[in-house]
C-alpha cells in the first residue's frame, strides 16, 4: 500500500497504481477510503468510465446507494459499451426495489453487447442472469426463465443462473425440472455446496 501511495505521490495520474491502491482498501473493507482514491484519480482522468464504475461500486459497498447509482449512470454515459457498469447498476437497482428500471438497464447492456459483437461470454451471461432476475421480480416468469437459460448457454461454468433458474422453477412447482438444473450444475462443479444443499432440500421434500 505504501508503495502504490508513493507512486501516486510522484505521478497522480498513474492508473495502475490507483487501481492497486484502491484494491488494497477494498480488500480491507475500507470502501470509503477506496472511493476517495478513485475520486482523486478522476481529477486527472475525468473521462474514465472504468474509474467511475469502480467508484460507484465502492460507494455502493459503503452504503451510499444514490451516489453509486449516479456514478454508474455517468460511467455508462462515458462508455455505453461498459457492460460491467450496466450489470452493476441493474443489480443495485434490483436491491433498491426498482425492478423495472433494472430490467431496462440490463436490456440496454445486452443490446450494446450484441452491437459490439459480444456473444457467449461471461459478461453477456452476467447481464442475462441479471436481466432474468429483474424480470422475475416484475412477475414476468416466462421471460425470466428464457433469460436464465440463455445465461447458462452463454457461459455454462457460471453458477448463478443455474441456482436462480432452479429457484424460479421451484416457485412454479416444477421441482423435477429444478432438480435436473441443479444436477447439471453439480456435474460441472461436483463440490458446489449451495447446489448440493438445494438439491438435498428438494429430495427431502418429496412425498
PDB file of C-alpha atoms in Angstrom:
ATOM      1  CA  UNK A   1       0.000   0.000   0.000  1.00  0.00           C
ATOM      2  CA  UNK A   2       2.830   2.406   0.855  1.00  0.00           C
ATOM      3  CA  UNK A   3       4.493   1.618  -2.464  1.00  0.00           C
ATOM      4  CA  UNK A   4       1.375   2.468  -4.511  1.00  0.00           C
ATOM      5  CA  UNK A   5       0.819   5.641  -2.467  1.00  0.00           C
ATOM      6  CA  UNK A   6       4.406   6.691  -3.151  1.00  0.00           C
ATOM      7  CA  UNK A   7       3.972   6.078  -6.883  1.00  0.00           C
ATOM      8  CA  UNK A   8       0.821   8.226  -6.899  1.00  0.00           C
ATOM      9  CA  UNK A   9       2.563  10.987  -4.997  1.00  0.00           C
ATOM     10  CA  UNK A  10       5.077  11.244  -7.843  1.00  0.00           C
ATOM     11  CA  UNK A  11       2.528  10.630 -10.599  1.00  0.00           C
ATOM     12  CA  UNK A  12      -1.116  11.194  -9.534  1.00  0.00           C
ATOM     13  CA  UNK A  13      -2.329  10.084 -12.979  1.00  0.00           C
ATOM     14  CA  UNK A  14      -0.770   6.598 -12.690  1.00  0.00           C
ATOM     15  CA  UNK A  15      -3.877   4.472 -13.330  1.00  0.00           C
ATOM     16  CA  UNK A  16      -2.389   1.094 -12.411  1.00  0.00           C
ATOM     17  CA  UNK A  17      -1.137   2.380  -9.055  1.00  0.00           C
ATOM     18  CA  UNK A  18      -4.566   3.915  -8.408  1.00  0.00           C
ATOM     19  CA  UNK A  19      -6.346   0.619  -9.070  1.00  0.00           C
ATOM     20  CA  UNK A  20      -3.892  -1.358  -6.948  1.00  0.00           C
ATOM     21  CA  UNK A  21      -4.078   1.077  -4.040  1.00  0.00           C
ATOM     22  CA  UNK A  22      -7.877   1.214  -4.123  1.00  0.00           C
ATOM     23  CA  UNK A  23      -7.999  -2.574  -4.299  1.00  0.00           C
ATOM     24  CA  UNK A  24      -5.978  -2.885  -1.083  1.00  0.00           C
ATOM     25  CA  UNK A  25      -8.577  -0.711   0.677  1.00  0.00           C
ATOM     26  CA  UNK A  26     -11.460  -2.709  -0.828  1.00  0.00           C
ATOM     27  CA  UNK A  27      -9.898  -5.960   0.396  1.00  0.00           C
ATOM     28  CA  UNK A  28      -9.590  -4.404   3.859  1.00  0.00           C
ATOM     29  CA  UNK A  29     -13.271  -3.421   3.789  1.00  0.00           C
ATOM     30  CA  UNK A  30     -12.388   0.284   3.754  1.00  0.00           C
ATOM     31  CA  UNK A  31     -14.766   1.230   0.950  1.00  0.00           C
ATOM     32  CA  UNK A  32     -14.942   4.946   1.812  1.00  0.00           C
ATOM     33  CA  UNK A  33     -11.164   5.194   1.547  1.00  0.00           C
ATOM     34  CA  UNK A  34     -11.212   3.298  -1.746  1.00  0.00           C
ATOM     35  CA  UNK A  35     -13.829   5.740  -3.034  1.00  0.00           C
ATOM     36  CA  UNK A  36     -11.558   8.653  -2.098  1.00  0.00           C
ATOM     37  CA  UNK A  37      -8.726   7.090  -4.111  1.00  0.00           C
ATOM     38  CA  UNK A  38     -10.990   6.778  -7.161  1.00  0.00           C
ATOM     39  CA  UNK A  39     -12.202  10.381  -6.749  1.00  0.00           C
ATOM     40  CA  UNK A  40      -8.615  11.679  -6.724  1.00  0.00           C
ATOM     41  CA  UNK A  41      -7.802   9.628  -9.817  1.00  0.00           C
ATOM     42  CA  UNK A  42     -10.852  11.030 -11.621  1.00  0.00           C
ATOM     43  CA  UNK A  43      -9.467  14.533 -11.104  1.00  0.00           C
ATOM     44  CA  UNK A  44      -6.694  13.538 -13.514  1.00  0.00           C
ATOM     45  CA  UNK A  45      -8.772  11.293 -15.799  1.00  0.00           C
ATOM     46  CA  UNK A  46     -12.263  12.771 -15.891  1.00  0.00           C
ATOM     47  CA  UNK A  47     -13.342  10.698 -18.883  1.00  0.00           C
ATOM     48  CA  UNK A  48     -12.591   7.250 -17.447  1.00  0.00           C
ATOM     49  CA  UNK A  49     -15.732   5.122 -17.409  1.00  0.00           C
ATOM     50  CA  UNK A  50     -13.878   2.334 -15.596  1.00  0.00           C
ATOM     51  CA  UNK A  51     -12.866   4.637 -12.729  1.00  0.00           C
ATOM     52  CA  UNK A  52     -16.431   5.957 -12.476  1.00  0.00           C
ATOM     53  CA  UNK A  53     -17.766   2.396 -12.379  1.00  0.00           C
ATOM     54  CA  UNK A  54     -15.336   1.343  -9.660  1.00  0.00           C
ATOM     55  CA  UNK A  55     -16.148   4.490  -7.694  1.00  0.00           C
ATOM     56  CA  UNK A  56     -19.812   3.548  -7.965  1.00  0.00           C
ATOM     57  CA  UNK A  57     -19.142   0.053  -6.666  1.00  0.00           C
ATOM     58  CA  UNK A  58     -17.121   1.373  -3.708  1.00  0.00           C
ATOM     59  CA  UNK A  59     -19.923   3.830  -2.905  1.00  0.00           C
ATOM     60  CA  UNK A  60     -22.500   1.042  -3.029  1.00  0.00           C
ATOM     61  CA  UNK A  61     -20.467  -1.116  -0.677  1.00  0.00           C
ATOM     62  CA  UNK A  62     -20.171   1.805   1.717  1.00  0.00           C
ATOM     63  CA  UNK A  63     -23.955   2.203   1.740  1.00  0.00           C
ATOM     64  CA  UNK A  64     -24.204   5.294  -0.473  1.00  0.00           C
ATOM     65  CA  UNK A  65     -26.726   3.857  -2.898  1.00  0.00           C
ATOM     66  CA  UNK A  66     -27.910   7.049  -4.608  1.00  0.00           C
ATOM     67  CA  UNK A  67     -24.358   8.260  -5.198  1.00  0.00           C
ATOM     68  CA  UNK A  68     -23.480   4.812  -6.508  1.00  0.00           C
ATOM     69  CA  UNK A  69     -26.365   4.910  -8.994  1.00  0.00           C
ATOM     70  CA  UNK A  70     -25.255   8.330 -10.249  1.00  0.00           C
ATOM     71  CA  UNK A  71     -21.655   7.163 -10.656  1.00  0.00           C
ATOM     72  CA  UNK A  72     -22.718   4.114 -12.664  1.00  0.00           C
ATOM     73  CA  UNK A  73     -25.011   6.232 -14.832  1.00  0.00           C
ATOM     74  CA  UNK A  74     -22.085   8.525 -15.556  1.00  0.00           C
ATOM     75  CA  UNK A  75     -19.882   5.516 -16.399  1.00  0.00           C
ATOM     76  CA  UNK A  76     -22.455   4.343 -18.945  1.00  0.00           C
ATOM     77  CA  UNK A  77     -22.715   7.857 -20.388  1.00  0.00           C
ATOM     78  CA  UNK A  78     -18.930   7.955 -20.794  1.00  0.00           C
ATOM     79  CA  UNK A  79     -18.813   4.468 -22.321  1.00  0.00           C
ATOM     80  CA  UNK A  80     -22.133   2.950 -23.478  1.00  0.00           C
ATOM     81  CA  UNK A  81     -20.270  -0.329 -24.072  1.00  0.00           C
ATOM     82  CA  UNK A  82     -19.161  -0.659 -20.441  1.00  0.00           C
ATOM     83  CA  UNK A  83     -21.279  -3.745 -19.852  1.00  0.00           C
ATOM     84  CA  UNK A  84     -19.989  -4.234 -16.307  1.00  0.00           C
ATOM     85  CA  UNK A  85     -21.426  -0.801 -15.470  1.00  0.00           C
ATOM     86  CA  UNK A  86     -24.800  -1.860 -16.903  1.00  0.00           C
ATOM     87  CA  UNK A  87     -24.765  -5.045 -14.854  1.00  0.00           C
ATOM     88  CA  UNK A  88     -23.645  -3.334 -11.632  1.00  0.00           C
ATOM     89  CA  UNK A  89     -26.305  -0.660 -11.994  1.00  0.00           C
ATOM     90  CA  UNK A  90     -29.036  -3.218 -12.680  1.00  0.00           C
ATOM     91  CA  UNK A  91     -28.026  -5.238  -9.595  1.00  0.00           C
ATOM     92  CA  UNK A  92     -28.046  -2.091  -7.454  1.00  0.00           C
ATOM     93  CA  UNK A  93     -31.476  -1.128  -8.772  1.00  0.00           C
ATOM     94  CA  UNK A  94     -32.823  -4.628  -8.029  1.00  0.00           C
ATOM     95  CA  UNK A  95     -31.511  -4.353  -4.472  1.00  0.00           C
ATOM     96  CA  UNK A  96     -33.239  -0.966  -4.222  1.00  0.00           C
ATOM     97  CA  UNK A  97     -36.557  -2.365  -5.445  1.00  0.00           C
ATOM     98  CA  UNK A  98     -36.531  -0.539  -8.788  1.00  0.00           C
ATOM     99  CA  UNK A  99     -37.039  -3.707 -10.805  1.00  0.00           C
ATOM    100  CA  UNK A 100     -38.492  -2.112 -13.934  1.00  0.00           C
ATOM    101  CA  UNK A 101     -35.538   0.216 -14.346  1.00  0.00           C
ATOM    102  CA  UNK A 102     -33.148  -2.644 -13.597  1.00  0.00           C
ATOM    103  CA  UNK A 103     -34.740  -4.631 -16.430  1.00  0.00           C
ATOM    104  CA  UNK A 104     -34.374  -1.667 -18.791  1.00  0.00           C
ATOM    105  CA  UNK A 105     -30.709  -1.095 -17.884  1.00  0.00           C
ATOM    106  CA  UNK A 106     -29.737  -4.762 -18.227  1.00  0.00           C
ATOM    107  CA  UNK A 107     -31.617  -4.996 -21.534  1.00  0.00           C
ATOM    108  CA  UNK A 108     -29.781  -1.912 -22.810  1.00  0.00           C
ATOM    109  CA  UNK A 109     -26.485  -3.541 -21.817  1.00  0.00           C
ATOM    110  CA  UNK A 110     -27.399  -6.710 -23.699  1.00  0.00           C
ATOM    111  CA  UNK A 111     -28.259  -4.681 -26.807  1.00  0.00           C
ATOM    112  CA  UNK A 112     -24.954  -2.805 -26.577  1.00  0.00           C
ATOM    113  CA  UNK A 113     -23.089  -6.081 -26.217  1.00  0.00           C
ATOM    114  CA  UNK A 114     -24.720  -7.570 -29.307  1.00  0.00           C
ATOM    115  CA  UNK A 115     -23.894  -4.472 -31.354  1.00  0.00           C
ATOM    116  CA  UNK A 116     -20.254  -4.760 -30.313  1.00  0.00           C
ATOM    117  CA  UNK A 117     -20.157  -8.427 -31.308  1.00  0.00           C
ATOM    118  CA  UNK A 118     -20.073  -9.775 -27.757  1.00  0.00           C
ATOM    119  CA  UNK A 119     -21.712 -13.205 -27.651  1.00  0.00           C
ATOM    120  CA  UNK A 120     -21.469 -16.278 -25.449  1.00  0.00           C
ATOM    121  CA  UNK A 121     -19.151 -14.649 -22.932  1.00  0.00           C
ATOM    122  CA  UNK A 122     -19.051 -14.325 -19.134  1.00  0.00           C
ATOM    123  CA  UNK A 123     -20.041 -10.652 -19.395  1.00  0.00           C
ATOM    124  CA  UNK A 124     -23.084 -11.470 -21.520  1.00  0.00           C
ATOM    125  CA  UNK A 125     -24.007 -14.332 -19.178  1.00  0.00           C
ATOM    126  CA  UNK A 126     -23.864 -11.976 -16.203  1.00  0.00           C
ATOM    127  CA  UNK A 127     -26.151  -9.469 -17.901  1.00  0.00           C
ATOM    128  CA  UNK A 128     -28.597 -12.192 -18.965  1.00  0.00           C
ATOM    129  CA  UNK A 129     -28.707 -13.512 -15.403  1.00  0.00           C
ATOM    130  CA  UNK A 130     -29.334 -10.035 -14.017  1.00  0.00           C
ATOM    131  CA  UNK A 131     -31.978  -9.302 -16.650  1.00  0.00           C
ATOM    132  CA  UNK A 132     -33.680 -12.576 -15.798  1.00  0.00           C
ATOM    133  CA  UNK A 133     -33.753 -11.706 -12.124  1.00  0.00           C
ATOM    134  CA  UNK A 134     -35.240  -8.261 -12.827  1.00  0.00           C
ATOM    135  CA  UNK A 135     -37.949  -9.824 -14.997  1.00  0.00           C
ATOM    136  CA  UNK A 136     -38.697 -12.379 -12.291  1.00  0.00           C
ATOM    137  CA  UNK A 137     -39.136  -9.594  -9.752  1.00  0.00           C
ATOM    138  CA  UNK A 138     -41.581  -7.966 -12.182  1.00  0.00           C
ATOM    139  CA  UNK A 139     -43.595 -11.188 -12.353  1.00  0.00           C
ATOM    140  CA  UNK A 140     -42.571 -11.945 -15.951  1.00  0.00           C
ATOM    141  CA  UNK A 141     -41.606 -15.518 -15.152  1.00  0.00           C
ATOM    142  CA  UNK A 142     -41.647 -16.942 -18.668  1.00  0.00           C
ATOM    143  CA  UNK A 143     -39.293 -14.273 -19.980  1.00  0.00           C
ATOM    144  CA  UNK A 144     -37.144 -14.604 -16.862  1.00  0.00           C
ATOM    145  CA  UNK A 145     -36.802 -18.334 -17.432  1.00  0.00           C
ATOM    146  CA  UNK A 146     -35.731 -17.726 -21.016  1.00  0.00           C
ATOM    147  CA  UNK A 147     -33.036 -15.217 -19.998  1.00  0.00           C
ATOM    148  CA  UNK A 148     -31.640 -17.508 -17.300  1.00  0.00           C
ATOM    149  CA  UNK A 149     -31.434 -20.371 -19.785  1.00  0.00           C
ATOM    150  CA  UNK A 150     -29.620 -18.067 -22.224  1.00  0.00           C
ATOM    151  CA  UNK A 151     -27.197 -17.141 -19.430  1.00  0.00           C
ATOM    152  CA  UNK A 152     -26.385 -20.811 -18.880  1.00  0.00           C
ATOM    153  CA  UNK A 153     -25.842 -21.304 -22.616  1.00  0.00           C
ATOM    154  CA  UNK A 154     -23.608 -18.209 -22.827  1.00  0.00           C
ATOM    155  CA  UNK A 155     -21.331 -19.381 -20.004  1.00  0.00           C
ATOM    156  CA  UNK A 156     -22.031 -22.961 -18.806  1.00  0.00           C
ATOM    157  CA  UNK A 157     -19.492 -22.564 -15.998  1.00  0.00           C
ATOM    158  CA  UNK A 158     -21.306 -19.615 -14.378  1.00  0.00           C
ATOM    159  CA  UNK A 159     -23.258 -20.964 -11.396  1.00  0.00           C
ATOM    160  CA  UNK A 160     -25.688 -18.098 -10.608  1.00  0.00           C
ATOM    161  CA  UNK A 161     -28.189 -18.710 -13.438  1.00  0.00           C
ATOM    162  CA  UNK A 162     -28.433 -22.408 -12.544  1.00  0.00           C
ATOM    163  CA  UNK A 163     -29.272 -21.541  -8.941  1.00  0.00           C
ATOM    164  CA  UNK A 164     -31.683 -18.756  -9.895  1.00  0.00           C
ATOM    165  CA  UNK A 165     -33.400 -20.873 -12.545  1.00  0.00           C
ATOM    166  CA  UNK A 166     -33.888 -23.726 -10.100  1.00  0.00           C
ATOM    167  CA  UNK A 167     -35.480 -21.349  -7.565  1.00  0.00           C
ATOM    168  CA  UNK A 168     -37.776 -19.963 -10.237  1.00  0.00           C
ATOM    169  CA  UNK A 169     -38.837 -23.468 -11.251  1.00  0.00           C
ATOM    170  CA  UNK A 170     -39.461 -24.492  -7.637  1.00  0.00           C
ATOM    171  CA  UNK A 171     -41.626 -21.406  -7.160  1.00  0.00           C
ATOM    172  CA  UNK A 172     -43.766 -22.659 -10.036  1.00  0.00           C
ATOM    173  CA  UNK A 173     -43.970 -26.183  -8.611  1.00  0.00           C
ATOM    174  CA  UNK A 174     -41.669 -27.610 -11.293  1.00  0.00           C
ATOM    175  CA  UNK A 175     -39.416 -29.458  -8.875  1.00  0.00           C
ATOM    176  CA  UNK A 176     -38.384 -32.186 -11.307  1.00  0.00           C
ATOM    177  CA  UNK A 177     -37.007 -29.600 -13.729  1.00  0.00           C
ATOM    178  CA  UNK A 178     -35.329 -27.748 -10.868  1.00  0.00           C
ATOM    179  CA  UNK A 179     -33.670 -30.989  -9.785  1.00  0.00           C
ATOM    180  CA  UNK A 180     -32.343 -31.504 -13.317  1.00  0.00           C
ATOM    181  CA  UNK A 181     -30.900 -27.971 -13.406  1.00  0.00           C
ATOM    182  CA  UNK A 182     -29.122 -28.451 -10.086  1.00  0.00           C
ATOM    183  CA  UNK A 183     -27.882 -31.855 -11.235  1.00  0.00           C
ATOM    184  CA  UNK A 184     -26.390 -30.256 -14.341  1.00  0.00           C
ATOM    185  CA  UNK A 185     -24.537 -27.711 -12.196  1.00  0.00           C
ATOM    186  CA  UNK A 186     -23.220 -30.434  -9.910  1.00  0.00           C
ATOM    187  CA  UNK A 187     -21.914 -32.338 -12.917  1.00  0.00           C
ATOM    188  CA  UNK A 188     -19.902 -29.275 -13.873  1.00  0.00           C
ATOM    189  CA  UNK A 189     -18.881 -28.407 -10.313  1.00  0.00           C
ATOM    190  CA  UNK A 190     -19.158 -31.615  -8.238  1.00  0.00           C
ATOM    191  CA  UNK A 191     -18.390 -29.914  -4.930  1.00  0.00           C
ATOM    192  CA  UNK A 192     -20.803 -26.990  -5.319  1.00  0.00           C
ATOM    193  CA  UNK A 193     -22.125 -26.677  -1.764  1.00  0.00           C
ATOM    194  CA  UNK A 194     -25.144 -24.454  -2.430  1.00  0.00           C
ATOM    195  CA  UNK A 195     -26.386 -26.610  -5.295  1.00  0.00           C
ATOM    196  CA  UNK A 196     -25.948 -29.757  -3.196  1.00  0.00           C
ATOM    197  CA  UNK A 197     -27.871 -28.230  -0.290  1.00  0.00           C
ATOM    198  CA  UNK A 198     -30.707 -27.079  -2.553  1.00  0.00           C
ATOM    199  CA  UNK A 199     -30.887 -30.497  -4.191  1.00  0.00           C
ATOM    200  CA  UNK A 200     -30.983 -32.188  -0.790  1.00  0.00           C
ATOM    201  CA  UNK A 201     -33.884 -29.919   0.258  1.00  0.00           C
ATOM    202  CA  UNK A 202     -35.798 -30.834  -2.875  1.00  0.00           C
ATOM    203  CA  UNK A 203     -35.181 -34.535  -2.323  1.00  0.00           C
ATOM    204  CA  UNK A 204     -36.281 -34.363   1.322  1.00  0.00           C
ATOM    205  CA  UNK A 205     -39.470 -32.519   0.396  1.00  0.00           C
ATOM    206  CA  UNK A 206     -40.681 -35.293  -1.881  1.00  0.00           C
ATOM    207  CA  UNK A 207     -43.751 -37.147  -0.536  1.00  0.00           C
TER     208      UNK A 207
END
